[in-house]
Tab-separated table of C-alpha atoms and ligand atoms in Angstrom:
chain	number	residue	atom	x	y	z
A	1	MET	CA	33.855	71.765	85.772
A	2	LEU	CA	34.725	68.728	83.808
A	3	LYS	CA	37.726	70.257	82.133
A	4	ASN	CA	39.215	71.825	85.200
A	5	ARG	CA	39.908	68.454	86.720
A	6	PRO	CA	43.740	67.674	87.074
A	7	ILE	CA	45.818	65.432	84.959
A	8	VAL	CA	47.515	62.794	87.238
A	9	PHE	CA	50.877	61.436	86.502
A	10	PHE	CA	51.907	58.329	88.460
A	11	ASP	CA	54.906	56.132	88.990
A	12	SER	CA	56.221	53.868	91.707
A	13	GLY	CA	58.406	56.901	92.740
A	14	VAL	CA	60.064	59.898	91.284
A	15	GLY	CA	60.789	58.521	87.849
A	16	GLY	CA	57.807	60.206	86.107
A	17	LEU	CA	58.908	63.643	87.313
A	18	PRO	CA	60.891	64.537	84.100
A	19	TYR	CA	57.711	63.664	81.985
A	20	LEU	CA	55.600	65.893	84.168
A	21	ARG	CA	58.168	68.736	83.958
A	22	LEU	CA	57.811	68.680	80.028
A	23	ALA	CA	54.070	68.403	80.222
A	24	GLN	CA	54.026	71.443	82.509
A	25	GLU	CA	56.154	73.358	80.035
A	26	ARG	CA	53.812	72.575	77.206
A	27	LEU	CA	50.537	72.902	79.062
A	28	PRO	CA	51.119	75.675	81.554
A	29	SER	CA	47.538	76.149	82.469
A	30	GLU	CA	46.626	72.656	83.266
A	31	SER	CA	46.454	71.334	86.701
A	32	PHE	CA	48.815	68.449	87.532
A	33	ILE	CA	48.888	66.012	90.374
A	34	TYR	CA	51.961	63.808	90.753
A	35	VAL	CA	51.537	60.434	92.614
A	36	CYS	CA	54.431	58.415	93.883
A	37	ASP	CA	53.133	54.938	94.609
A	38	SER	CA	55.459	54.797	97.554
A	39	LYS	CA	53.421	52.001	99.153
A	40	ASN	CA	54.260	49.660	96.248
A	41	PHE	CA	57.823	50.858	95.413
A	42	PRO	CA	59.650	49.317	93.568
A	43	TYR	CA	57.557	47.830	90.743
A	44	GLY	CA	60.302	46.387	88.656
A	45	THR	CA	61.024	43.469	90.993
A	46	LYS	CA	57.228	42.334	91.266
A	47	SER	CA	55.597	39.685	89.200
A	48	ALA	CA	53.363	41.037	86.346
A	49	GLU	CA	50.218	39.659	87.960
A	50	GLU	CA	50.928	41.067	91.414
A	51	LEU	CA	52.001	44.392	90.044
A	52	CYS	CA	48.912	44.702	87.737
A	53	SER	CA	46.511	44.277	90.735
A	54	LEU	CA	48.429	46.611	92.984
A	55	ILE	CA	48.305	49.293	90.142
A	56	LEU	CA	44.605	48.844	89.687
A	57	MET	CA	44.050	49.402	93.391
A	58	THR	CA	46.331	52.499	93.380
A	59	ASN	CA	44.407	53.850	90.466
A	60	GLN	CA	41.076	53.292	92.071
A	61	ARG	CA	42.375	55.597	94.896
A	62	ILE	CA	43.685	58.109	92.430
A	63	VAL	CA	40.269	58.251	90.704
A	64	ASP	CA	38.382	58.423	93.942
A	65	CYS	CA	40.544	61.081	95.523
A	66	PHE	CA	41.547	63.335	92.594
A	67	ASN	CA	38.766	62.796	89.928
A	68	PRO	CA	41.362	63.295	87.122
A	69	LYS	CA	40.490	63.917	83.495
A	70	ALA	CA	43.403	61.848	82.299
A	71	VAL	CA	46.131	59.712	83.820
A	72	VAL	CA	49.619	59.429	82.505
A	73	VAL	CA	51.322	56.068	83.393
A	74	ALA	CA	54.710	57.705	83.853
A	75	CYS	CA	56.394	54.295	84.230
A	76	ASN	CA	57.449	51.771	81.612
A	77	THR	CA	57.059	48.795	83.804
A	78	ALA	CA	53.402	49.798	84.825
A	79	SER	CA	52.671	50.607	81.116
A	80	VAL	CA	53.856	47.276	79.781
A	81	VAL	CA	52.007	45.271	82.627
A	82	ALA	CA	48.911	47.286	83.371
A	83	LEU	CA	47.978	49.766	80.747
A	84	GLY	CA	45.312	47.431	79.069
A	85	ALA	CA	43.752	46.615	82.339
A	86	LEU	CA	43.660	50.268	83.455
A	87	ARG	CA	41.824	51.169	80.271
A	88	GLU	CA	39.370	48.504	80.723
A	89	ALA	CA	38.650	49.316	84.417
A	90	PHE	CA	38.189	53.079	84.142
A	91	ASP	CA	36.457	55.388	81.755
A	92	ILE	CA	38.986	58.091	81.658
A	93	PRO	CA	41.937	58.188	79.003
A	94	PHE	CA	45.193	56.553	80.170
A	95	ILE	CA	48.302	57.549	78.308
A	96	GLY	CA	51.251	55.071	78.665
A	97	VAL	CA	54.960	55.405	78.069
A	98	VAL	CA	56.602	53.202	75.486
A	99	PRO	CA	60.413	52.507	75.299
A	100	ALA	CA	61.646	54.850	72.626
A	101	VAL	CA	63.025	52.143	70.259
A	102	LYS	CA	61.263	53.676	67.147
A	103	PRO	CA	62.810	57.231	67.683
A	104	ALA	CA	66.176	55.640	68.492
A	105	VAL	CA	66.234	53.944	64.904
A	106	GLU	CA	64.190	56.480	62.979
A	107	LYS	CA	65.296	59.817	64.542
A	108	ALA	CA	68.646	59.107	66.100
A	109	GLY	CA	69.818	56.816	63.412
A	110	GLY	CA	71.028	54.210	65.934
A	111	LYS	CA	72.686	51.045	64.770
A	112	ARG	CA	73.890	49.382	67.967
A	113	ILE	CA	71.196	50.109	70.456
A	114	ALA	CA	70.912	49.274	74.189
A	115	VAL	CA	67.480	49.497	75.885
A	116	ILE	CA	68.015	49.957	79.614
A	117	ALA	CA	64.942	49.206	81.816
A	118	THR	CA	63.746	47.172	84.687
A	119	GLN	CA	63.935	43.384	84.453
A	120	GLN	CA	60.164	43.348	84.229
A	121	THR	CA	60.240	45.535	81.093
A	122	THR	CA	63.165	43.754	79.486
A	123	GLU	CA	61.393	40.471	79.794
A	124	ASN	CA	58.085	41.761	78.570
A	125	ASP	CA	56.787	40.569	75.103
A	126	TYR	CA	55.775	44.261	74.391
A	127	LEU	CA	59.464	45.182	74.232
A	128	ARG	CA	60.330	42.182	72.108
A	129	ALA	CA	57.625	43.235	69.542
A	130	LEU	CA	58.820	46.830	69.565
A	131	ILE	CA	62.432	45.668	68.688
A	132	HIS	CA	61.026	43.108	66.055
A	133	ASP	CA	58.846	45.793	64.474
A	134	PHE	CA	61.146	48.878	64.616
A	135	ALA	CA	64.651	47.568	64.882
A	136	PRO	CA	64.730	44.391	62.937
A	137	GLU	CA	68.079	45.178	61.459
A	138	ASN	CA	69.746	46.529	64.288
A	139	HIS	CA	71.962	45.116	67.037
A	140	VAL	CA	69.736	45.626	70.085
A	141	LEU	CA	71.063	44.800	73.590
A	142	THR	CA	68.489	44.878	76.465
A	143	ILE	CA	69.814	45.508	79.960
A	144	GLY	CA	67.599	44.976	83.084
A	145	ALA	CA	69.058	47.154	85.685
A	146	ASN	CA	66.733	47.291	88.744
A	147	PHE	CA	69.494	48.384	91.046
A	148	LEU	CA	69.642	51.733	89.141
A	149	VAL	CA	66.028	52.449	90.270
A	150	ASP	CA	67.070	52.293	93.885
A	151	LEU	CA	70.111	54.572	93.084
A	152	VAL	CA	67.738	57.233	91.737
A	153	GLU	CA	64.962	56.901	94.183
A	154	ASN	CA	67.083	56.686	97.376
A	155	HIS	CA	70.514	58.195	96.636
A	156	LEU	CA	70.228	60.781	93.884
A	157	PHE	CA	70.550	63.842	95.957
A	158	SER	CA	72.850	62.182	98.605
A	159	SER	CA	75.533	61.123	96.096
A	160	THR	CA	77.920	62.636	93.840
A	161	SER	CA	78.007	62.015	90.013
A	162	GLU	CA	81.326	60.233	90.530
A	163	GLU	CA	79.596	57.905	93.138
A	164	ARG	CA	76.794	57.223	90.971
A	165	ILE	CA	78.822	56.514	87.902
A	166	LYS	CA	80.750	53.945	90.024
A	167	LYS	CA	77.414	52.186	90.870
A	168	MET	CA	76.591	52.273	87.181
A	169	GLN	CA	79.938	50.799	86.171
A	170	LEU	CA	78.524	47.332	85.246
A	171	VAL	CA	76.056	48.823	82.767
A	172	ILE	CA	78.631	51.254	81.354
A	173	ASP	CA	81.161	48.497	80.777
A	174	GLN	CA	78.422	46.405	78.936
A	175	LEU	CA	77.726	49.353	76.768
A	176	ARG	CA	81.344	49.896	75.820
A	177	ALA	CA	81.998	46.148	75.197
A	178	GLU	CA	79.096	45.972	72.826
A	179	GLU	CA	80.164	49.334	71.150
A	180	ILE	CA	76.775	50.796	71.665
A	181	ASP	CA	75.929	53.963	69.737
A	182	THR	CA	72.489	54.780	71.182
A	183	ILE	CA	70.957	54.112	74.494
A	184	VAL	CA	67.274	54.032	75.182
A	185	LEU	CA	66.371	54.967	78.761
A	186	ALA	CA	63.255	52.770	79.033
A	187	CYS	CA	62.761	53.058	82.696
A	188	THR	CA	61.523	56.580	83.701
A	189	HIS	CA	63.884	56.793	86.712
A	190	PHE	CA	66.904	56.454	84.425
A	191	ILE	CA	66.162	59.938	82.865
A	192	LEU	CA	67.379	61.327	86.152
A	193	LEU	CA	70.633	59.696	85.462
A	194	GLU	CA	70.940	61.072	82.055
A	195	SER	CA	73.899	63.587	82.797
A	196	ASP	CA	75.825	60.697	84.546
A	197	PHE	CA	75.383	58.614	81.458
A	198	ARG	CA	76.554	61.404	79.301
A	199	GLN	CA	79.657	62.020	81.606
A	200	ALA	CA	80.461	58.277	81.529
A	201	LEU	CA	79.917	57.633	77.799
A	202	GLY	CA	81.164	60.897	76.292
A	203	PRO	CA	79.393	63.095	73.694
A	204	LEU	CA	79.110	60.577	70.862
A	205	VAL	CA	76.599	58.099	72.288
A	206	LYS	CA	73.120	59.156	71.779
A	207	ILE	CA	70.715	59.125	74.775
A	208	ILE	CA	67.023	58.655	73.846
A	209	ASP	CA	63.871	58.674	75.935
A	210	SER	CA	60.172	58.966	75.312
A	211	ARG	CA	59.280	62.202	76.961
A	212	ASP	CA	58.428	64.257	73.784
A	213	GLY	CA	56.250	61.449	72.337
A	214	VAL	CA	54.232	60.831	75.558
A	215	VAL	CA	53.540	64.612	76.113
A	216	ARG	CA	52.625	64.984	72.423
A	217	GLN	CA	50.334	62.054	72.915
A	218	LEU	CA	48.778	63.515	76.082
A	219	ILE	CA	48.050	66.780	74.249
A	220	ARG	CA	46.480	64.819	71.293
A	221	VAL	CA	44.271	62.855	73.702
A	222	LEU	CA	43.204	66.063	75.633
A	223	GLU	CA	42.372	67.694	72.254
A	224	ASN	CA	40.506	64.795	71.042
A	225	HIS	CA	38.279	64.702	74.159
A	226	SER	CA	37.932	68.467	74.084
A	227	LEU	CA	39.517	68.650	77.630
A	228	LEU	CA	42.234	71.264	77.238
A	229	VAL	CA	41.637	74.160	79.620
A	230	LEU	CA	43.065	77.526	80.652
A	231	ASN	CA	43.101	77.538	84.490
A	232	LYS	CA	44.110	80.757	86.033
A	233	ASP	CA	45.617	79.151	88.998
A	234	PRO	CA	46.700	75.543	88.127
A	235	VAL	CA	47.490	73.095	90.770
A	236	LYS	CA	50.847	71.443	90.997
A	237	GLU	CA	51.006	68.898	93.724
A	238	MET	CA	52.818	65.778	94.800
A	239	TRP	CA	51.187	63.104	96.762
A	240	LEU	CA	52.279	59.601	98.171
A	241	THR	CA	50.279	56.395	98.481
A	242	LEU	CA	52.269	55.861	101.804
A	243	VAL	CA	54.086	58.532	103.861
A	244	LYS	CA	57.591	57.435	104.425
A	245	GLU	CA	60.921	59.196	104.121
A	246	SER	CA	58.951	62.473	103.480
A	247	HIS	CA	62.239	64.439	103.620
A	248	LYS	CA	63.310	62.778	100.329
A	249	TYR	CA	60.065	63.411	98.505
A	250	LYS	CA	59.813	66.928	99.701
A	251	LEU	CA	63.298	67.474	98.192
A	252	PHE	CA	62.115	65.979	94.929
A	253	ALA	CA	59.019	68.119	95.008
A	254	GLU	CA	60.933	71.284	95.543
A	255	LYS	CA	63.396	70.587	92.669
A	256	PHE	CA	60.423	69.931	90.422
A	257	ASP	CA	58.509	72.911	91.517
A	258	LEU	CA	55.540	70.974	93.125
A	259	ASP	CA	53.705	71.398	96.413
A	260	TYR	CA	54.324	68.428	98.651
A	261	ARG	CA	51.021	67.352	100.052
A	262	GLY	CA	51.939	63.958	101.891
A	263	GLY	CA	49.772	60.927	101.848
A	264	PHE	CA	46.234	60.294	100.451
B	301	DGL	N1	60.027	53.995	86.764
B	301	DGL	C1	59.749	52.727	86.482
B	301	DGL	C2	59.783	52.378	85.020
B	301	DGL	O1	59.740	53.242	84.160
B	301	DGL	C3	60.285	51.560	87.267
B	301	DGL	C4	60.565	51.791	88.719
B	301	DGL	C5	60.428	50.636	89.677
B	301	DGL	O2	60.917	49.543	89.411
B	301	DGL	O3	59.729	50.821	90.715
B	301	DGL	O4	59.831	51.196	84.615
């Protein structure tokens, strides 16, 4: 049946998992497939042109293999670089993630804001426009921190919080030096470092991300297309575009309550 098709979330790796978790909480009867584009990890260090064509190829495979009813681009880098091209290439809805600059100003009341993302995202015009439109009177610092993507993807479960905070020190020092009151986690991977940021920065700095807005948008899109469904036995699977380090991905799948399925 048309509606019973799964919703796919994809990212270069494990960054989109916190988005999927919230979507599952709010849509418990939907089938979800999580795709780590392990073949093309990391995204943030590639040129926009190369990345766009790789993401289009990955999504052709996703569409051919899983026949999803919607795809969530659970990656800021992929969203700023390829969302338009994906919408043009395929006739299913694509939901992107957007750096939460607007909520940081309007909901959190941030005055001195830091947007922490991949280099690719910090250099993109889309982020510049967001800051121009929603934070014109704020002090906004953008920090490109590709090295934190590797920290999450490859060392999250094999490190202590103390060790991770040490690796994050450069960023933490910058946030302190600029007296930042609100940080926007604009790389999905960084949400998995939220408790480390909290520990390092203390209770007063606000930490914002786009999970709520993205999942609300997903629900809106499914409603508008009459695609919401009540599956009795919804699927919850994780797949890779290239099988490597399966132990690591199996661990993430377990923590996020997904069935690990390997490559496709
Ligand atoms: N998780 C991705 C993002 O939100 C970036 C990860 C990568 O560079 O591969 O930007």
